[in-house]
XYZ file of C-alpha atoms in Angstrom:
437
model
C 75.089 166.846 268.929
C 74.242 170.449 268.158
C 75.789 173.554 269.283
C 72.952 175.074 270.601
C 69.670 173.131 272.038
C 66.693 175.345 272.432
C 64.161 175.769 275.758
C 61.114 174.559 275.447
C 58.747 177.454 273.291
C 62.082 178.755 272.909
C 63.071 180.213 269.644
C 63.835 178.208 266.729
C 67.376 175.584 266.955
C 70.696 177.114 265.145
C 73.153 174.919 263.687
C 76.781 175.004 262.896
C 78.066 175.310 259.429
C 79.631 171.512 260.415
C 75.848 170.477 261.473
C 74.234 172.227 258.214
C 76.921 170.795 255.881
C 76.246 167.065 257.172
C 72.080 167.332 257.665
C 72.298 168.597 253.484
C 75.184 166.033 252.482
C 77.594 168.440 250.804
C 81.144 170.017 252.481
C 81.277 173.049 254.555
C 82.481 175.074 251.864
C 79.097 174.195 249.836
C 77.378 175.471 253.051
C 78.366 179.244 252.103
C 77.486 178.899 248.391
C 74.473 177.940 249.436
C 74.292 181.000 250.939
C 75.967 183.192 248.140
C 73.360 182.187 246.197
C 70.104 183.676 248.099
C 69.297 179.274 248.932
C 70.330 179.521 253.098
C 70.352 182.587 255.506
C 73.195 182.980 257.894
C 73.523 185.078 260.778
C 76.784 185.257 263.005
C 75.780 185.345 266.713
C 77.513 187.618 269.131
C 79.986 186.433 270.698
C 79.849 183.586 268.352
C 83.296 182.312 265.792
C 80.586 181.235 263.076
C 78.256 181.361 261.587
C 75.035 179.666 261.923
C 71.707 178.705 260.274
C 68.497 178.404 260.407
C 67.823 175.109 260.752
C 63.990 175.098 259.263
C 65.278 176.914 256.119
C 68.308 174.060 256.130
C 65.905 171.223 256.556
C 63.619 172.738 253.565
C 66.420 172.856 251.180
C 67.333 169.510 252.079
C 63.782 167.844 250.979
C 64.353 169.991 248.012
C 67.417 168.437 246.955
C 66.747 165.563 247.312
C 63.047 165.820 245.706
C 65.067 167.369 242.821
C 68.000 164.902 243.174
C 64.790 162.187 242.844
C 63.283 163.760 239.763
C 66.749 164.014 237.807
C 68.391 167.334 236.503
C 70.347 165.799 234.463
C 68.393 162.755 232.388
C 70.353 160.675 229.291
C 72.784 163.202 229.886
C 70.950 166.432 229.424
C 70.240 169.129 231.750
C 66.081 168.671 232.200
C 63.784 171.671 233.381
C 60.309 170.442 234.930
C 58.222 173.162 233.011
C 54.340 173.620 232.522
C 54.463 175.156 229.465
C 55.931 172.589 226.530
C 55.138 169.353 225.920
C 56.927 167.837 223.033
C 55.278 164.275 222.886
C 56.816 161.866 218.887
C 55.099 164.222 216.238
C 53.084 166.707 217.769
C 53.728 169.929 220.297
C 51.609 171.410 223.009
C 50.850 173.952 224.654
C 49.761 173.529 228.001
C 48.229 170.477 226.924
C 47.100 171.531 224.305
C 47.806 170.723 220.377
C 49.903 173.548 219.622
C 49.288 173.425 216.365
C 45.047 173.674 216.807
C 46.036 176.603 218.603
C 47.421 178.660 216.354
C 45.639 177.547 213.583
C 42.490 178.638 215.436
C 44.066 181.704 217.277
C 46.249 184.640 216.797
C 49.566 185.111 217.565
C 48.735 187.502 220.568
C 46.179 185.249 221.652
C 48.560 182.334 222.182
C 50.936 184.578 224.162
C 48.240 185.572 226.298
C 47.138 181.003 226.094
C 51.470 180.322 227.065
C 51.178 183.214 230.093
C 47.761 182.710 231.609
C 45.768 180.081 229.868
C 43.349 182.183 229.442
C 42.502 183.087 226.167
C 41.882 186.586 224.889
C 40.134 186.357 221.956
C 41.213 189.585 219.797
C 43.620 190.716 222.159
C 46.456 193.396 220.394
C 49.308 194.208 222.111
C 50.010 197.634 221.774
C 53.216 199.868 222.779
C 53.050 203.499 224.738
C 54.209 206.236 222.110
C 57.396 206.720 224.480
C 58.314 203.312 224.674
C 58.687 203.295 221.305
C 60.206 206.317 220.154
C 63.462 205.408 223.045
C 64.090 201.617 220.989
C 63.538 203.591 217.864
C 66.262 206.104 218.079
C 69.044 203.488 219.369
C 68.106 201.103 216.583
C 68.454 204.434 214.218
C 72.369 205.044 215.638
C 73.313 201.419 214.728
C 75.306 201.684 211.338
C 73.466 200.754 208.096
C 74.770 196.881 208.040
C 72.697 196.213 211.146
C 71.590 193.089 210.983
C 67.766 192.498 212.599
C 68.186 190.428 215.295
C 71.490 193.456 216.204
C 68.354 195.496 216.210
C 66.023 193.825 218.539
C 68.825 193.579 221.106
C 69.350 196.849 221.377
C 65.637 198.044 221.149
C 65.041 195.399 224.007
C 67.873 197.087 226.058
C 66.600 200.497 224.720
C 63.009 199.667 226.598
C 64.108 198.352 229.579
C 65.659 201.621 230.413
C 62.453 203.600 229.575
C 61.071 201.409 232.226
C 61.484 202.500 235.316
C 59.151 199.359 237.164
C 61.474 196.719 234.926
C 63.268 195.125 238.249
C 59.180 194.347 239.916
C 59.347 190.892 239.070
C 55.716 190.299 240.302
C 53.268 188.010 237.336
C 51.175 191.482 236.785
C 54.330 193.828 236.468
C 55.837 191.555 233.747
C 52.616 190.618 231.894
C 52.157 194.006 231.508
C 56.026 194.527 230.361
C 55.611 191.442 227.419
C 52.080 193.338 226.306
C 54.642 196.225 225.418
C 58.096 195.028 224.794
C 56.786 193.068 221.629
C 55.035 195.393 219.604
C 58.102 198.019 221.327
C 60.427 195.066 219.149
C 58.490 195.725 215.994
C 57.903 199.078 215.854
C 61.604 199.655 216.535
C 61.999 197.547 212.581
C 62.922 200.254 210.128
C 59.787 200.521 208.251
C 59.584 199.349 204.408
C 57.524 201.310 201.725
C 53.890 200.733 202.170
C 54.609 198.779 205.700
C 51.750 199.837 208.122
C 51.936 201.154 211.889
C 48.496 199.419 212.637
C 46.840 196.395 212.710
C 47.339 192.995 214.192
C 51.155 192.344 215.808
C 51.784 189.970 211.681
C 50.781 192.650 209.664
C 52.716 195.603 211.574
C 56.199 192.624 211.172
C 54.832 192.297 207.560
C 55.701 195.978 206.569
C 59.529 195.454 208.167
C 60.114 192.224 206.291
C 58.941 192.843 202.280
C 57.793 195.514 200.128
C 55.230 193.413 199.217
C 51.406 194.413 199.538
C 50.141 191.304 201.801
C 47.162 189.490 200.936
C 45.010 187.711 203.539
C 46.753 184.506 202.914
C 49.783 185.496 202.962
C 49.365 187.077 206.306
C 47.162 184.458 207.541
C 51.126 183.000 207.371
C 52.787 184.652 208.990
C 50.629 185.115 211.530
C 50.572 181.701 212.218
C 54.203 181.009 211.570
C 54.417 183.175 214.993
C 52.002 181.453 217.074
C 53.871 177.840 215.760
C 57.412 179.663 216.876
C 56.528 180.956 219.805
C 57.904 178.334 222.419
C 59.728 174.469 221.727
C 60.098 173.585 224.927
C 64.237 173.947 226.177
C 65.769 174.924 223.257
C 69.017 176.634 223.904
C 67.207 180.291 224.058
C 65.258 179.561 226.186
C 67.744 177.736 228.608
C 69.238 180.961 228.811
C 66.367 182.552 229.702
C 65.750 180.560 232.476
C 69.498 180.882 233.651
C 69.074 185.045 233.395
C 65.595 184.721 235.176
C 67.453 182.531 238.130
C 69.612 185.189 238.858
C 66.517 187.761 238.875
C 67.595 189.269 236.432
C 64.567 191.416 234.745
C 62.759 190.099 231.907
C 64.289 192.334 229.446
C 67.608 191.439 230.225
C 66.102 188.218 230.664
C 64.880 188.229 226.600
C 68.483 190.050 225.556
C 70.037 186.594 226.508
C 67.955 184.593 224.272
C 68.358 187.421 221.858
C 72.166 186.422 222.312
C 71.592 183.658 221.142
C 69.597 182.508 218.284
C 72.061 184.402 215.986
C 73.865 180.864 216.209
C 73.295 179.346 212.177
C 72.310 175.780 214.788
C 69.536 177.664 216.212
C 67.453 180.901 215.142
C 69.468 182.049 211.770
C 69.066 178.605 210.231
C 66.035 179.490 208.461
C 68.170 181.495 206.216
C 70.601 179.166 205.247
C 67.164 177.337 204.156
C 65.826 180.195 202.050
C 69.555 180.854 200.672
C 68.864 176.709 199.635
C 65.644 177.769 198.442
C 66.892 180.390 195.833
C 69.563 178.333 194.433
C 67.745 175.863 193.656
C 64.942 178.231 191.771
C 67.769 179.892 189.997
C 68.988 175.870 189.189
C 65.713 174.735 187.959
C 66.532 171.587 189.781
C 67.776 170.635 193.920
C 70.223 167.752 192.884
C 73.327 169.815 191.706
C 72.639 172.255 194.469
C 72.150 169.741 197.379
C 75.402 167.544 196.527
C 77.898 171.135 196.328
C 76.346 171.364 200.339
C 77.099 168.229 201.107
C 81.185 167.825 198.889
C 81.614 171.174 200.861
C 80.818 169.392 204.000
C 77.705 170.793 205.083
C 74.201 169.111 206.236
C 71.772 170.294 203.966
C 69.438 173.166 205.594
C 65.843 172.575 206.546
C 65.952 168.718 206.917
C 65.274 167.043 210.171
C 65.214 168.030 213.787
C 66.384 165.549 216.396
C 62.608 165.632 218.589
C 60.568 164.344 215.398
C 61.271 161.203 213.862
C 58.867 162.164 211.559
C 58.117 165.013 209.235
C 58.317 168.503 211.936
C 54.004 169.682 212.998
C 54.961 173.327 212.573
C 55.927 172.180 209.134
C 53.471 170.596 207.685
C 50.865 173.203 208.696
C 53.005 176.249 207.324
C 52.782 174.055 203.549
C 48.822 174.197 204.542
C 48.929 177.519 204.168
C 51.487 177.806 201.459
C 50.011 176.297 198.934
C 46.738 178.058 199.400
C 49.123 181.336 197.950
C 49.435 180.916 194.632
C 53.109 183.079 193.980
C 54.360 180.370 196.767
C 53.877 178.127 194.243
C 58.018 177.754 192.381
C 59.479 177.559 195.676
C 56.764 174.971 197.492
C 57.854 173.163 194.606
C 61.718 173.777 194.686
C 61.230 172.271 198.832
C 59.806 169.204 197.778
C 62.028 168.795 195.118
C 65.117 169.098 198.135
C 63.443 166.940 200.376
C 62.589 164.124 197.286
C 66.624 164.517 196.294
C 67.833 164.524 199.668
C 65.262 160.930 200.671
C 67.298 159.223 198.191
C 69.968 158.858 201.012
C 68.507 159.865 203.797
C 65.043 159.503 205.965
C 64.968 163.162 207.520
C 61.691 165.119 206.488
C 62.049 168.810 205.929
C 61.513 171.150 209.048
C 59.643 174.494 210.218
C 63.482 176.113 208.712
C 62.481 175.061 205.329
C 58.804 176.206 205.758
C 59.625 179.485 207.209
C 62.592 179.634 203.725
C 59.136 179.001 201.269
C 57.135 181.790 203.210
C 60.407 184.470 203.179
C 61.657 183.979 199.602
C 58.478 183.469 197.791
C 56.451 186.728 199.446
C 60.369 188.493 198.606
C 61.625 189.214 202.093
C 65.167 188.746 202.936
C 67.368 185.909 203.691
C 67.247 187.644 207.105
C 63.595 187.781 207.485
C 62.857 184.502 209.326
C 65.305 185.183 211.560
C 63.108 188.211 212.262
C 60.388 186.198 212.299
C 61.596 183.434 215.210
C 62.623 186.155 217.543
C 59.683 187.988 217.605
C 57.504 184.984 217.882
C 59.686 183.208 220.709
C 59.320 186.348 222.844
C 56.509 185.217 224.071
C 57.696 182.159 225.299
C 61.029 183.932 226.685
C 58.566 185.098 229.050
C 56.953 182.455 229.594
C 59.562 180.740 230.701
C 61.218 183.625 232.463
C 57.196 183.864 234.797
C 57.802 180.225 235.280
C 61.735 180.598 236.600
C 60.211 183.483 239.199
C 58.300 180.820 240.553
C 61.582 178.327 241.895
C 64.326 179.155 243.992
C 66.282 181.950 242.634
C 69.840 180.485 241.448
C 69.282 177.546 241.015
C 70.161 177.265 236.910
C 73.973 177.013 238.467
C 75.715 173.516 237.480
C 79.263 172.677 239.009
C 81.934 172.921 236.635
C 84.210 169.345 236.494
C 87.494 171.259 236.293
C 90.313 168.888 234.588
C 93.434 171.462 234.340
C 95.965 171.066 236.196
C 95.957 170.258 240.621
C 96.536 173.161 242.237
C 99.006 174.350 244.314
C 101.109 175.020 241.774
C 103.828 178.024 241.382
C 103.899 181.362 240.222
C 104.214 181.422 236.570
C 107.820 182.898 236.021
C 108.355 186.073 235.479
C 110.604 186.286 231.862
C 112.829 189.448 230.636
C 111.288 192.880 231.773
C 108.093 191.327 233.578
C 106.729 189.695 230.736
C 105.832 186.258 230.193
C 108.731 184.007 227.999
C 107.769 183.444 224.475
C 107.260 180.503 223.075
C 110.291 179.108 220.309
C 108.966 179.788 216.994
C 106.551 182.559 218.301
C 107.398 186.178 217.090
C 106.440 189.178 219.771
C 104.692 191.460 218.996
C 106.107 194.914 218.465
C 109.584 192.913 218.685
C 111.919 193.379 215.769
C 112.058 190.317 213.011
């Protein structure tokens, strides 16, 4: 029975908390969780004893929950999120239905980014940033210790750029795209410029001068630009999931990108190319991959640069990059070392080269530090993160909110006992800091 029956032609019926919970198939406490997440609107009627809810809004939420339950937020034990951005299918991947390797082969990083954001190609587009924004980001980066890693510098630059933008909380598509076209070149411009580096031209050329002091030739610049385009997105990687969680909470795009930058520092994500870079240098020094690979395995480490859980065969990004690197004479020693690593590992496993190994060949052969691959990855992936943030802004807020599976002591538990003068008891064999021995 309904608590309020509307008169014909009168206002929309209001539901009680109990009725709302029944319609949604949840507990009454969960109804208020929906309210706190912004998914339902409650109202307390004058003289009423509890909250009431709009029947149409509740019905729409119940219908949406049923659709998502059928689509399955969890598939194969993993979180699944509907997206129109990237598809990975066997040994290929696609950006909005178009082969990503083909896109990167024929278009610049900026053009591929625009395709990812808008499904339109903008020939010869170049991203630029206002001098004021760049100046703020550079000052913030300059204040960091000299040993700060490039990812530290990028995170600080993103935060500094946000403080310069009073419109950062505008989450409309037009505003987010305008921010994207400024934020990416700001991140690059905030990195320290090396001798002979340039602050002009395509983004790849500006980034080159922050990674190495070597003069860039056309083939090397093309390889770097292609690497950026190939790495722009790769479905729901860990950093991309973090960005979508932030965007689900309606964090502005600078904050969402900062979330992604925080995740890529993990050795299993953005830093993986650095491990492959060091492995390559060891093989070049040793002259043979055998003892180097043996040392990795003896130490209980997996061989970096090999295998990818999403590709049964060779990573298509690696294949595309290796093809370009073969046109660069100075890359030949590193390419041969990479081939030696793959061949040595193939004696016992069928793992193929992944993009981290190909990126390591580029960085090692062009006089770049081991951290350069992570920098390339972070700059490239920023465009993909923004594409996912845009997509998430179009979804209902706070949908990226899984429930915890509590396995601790069942309540109610007694209050912890206090010992001595308000200090907790020290377990046997432990020494409290500040206590005499």
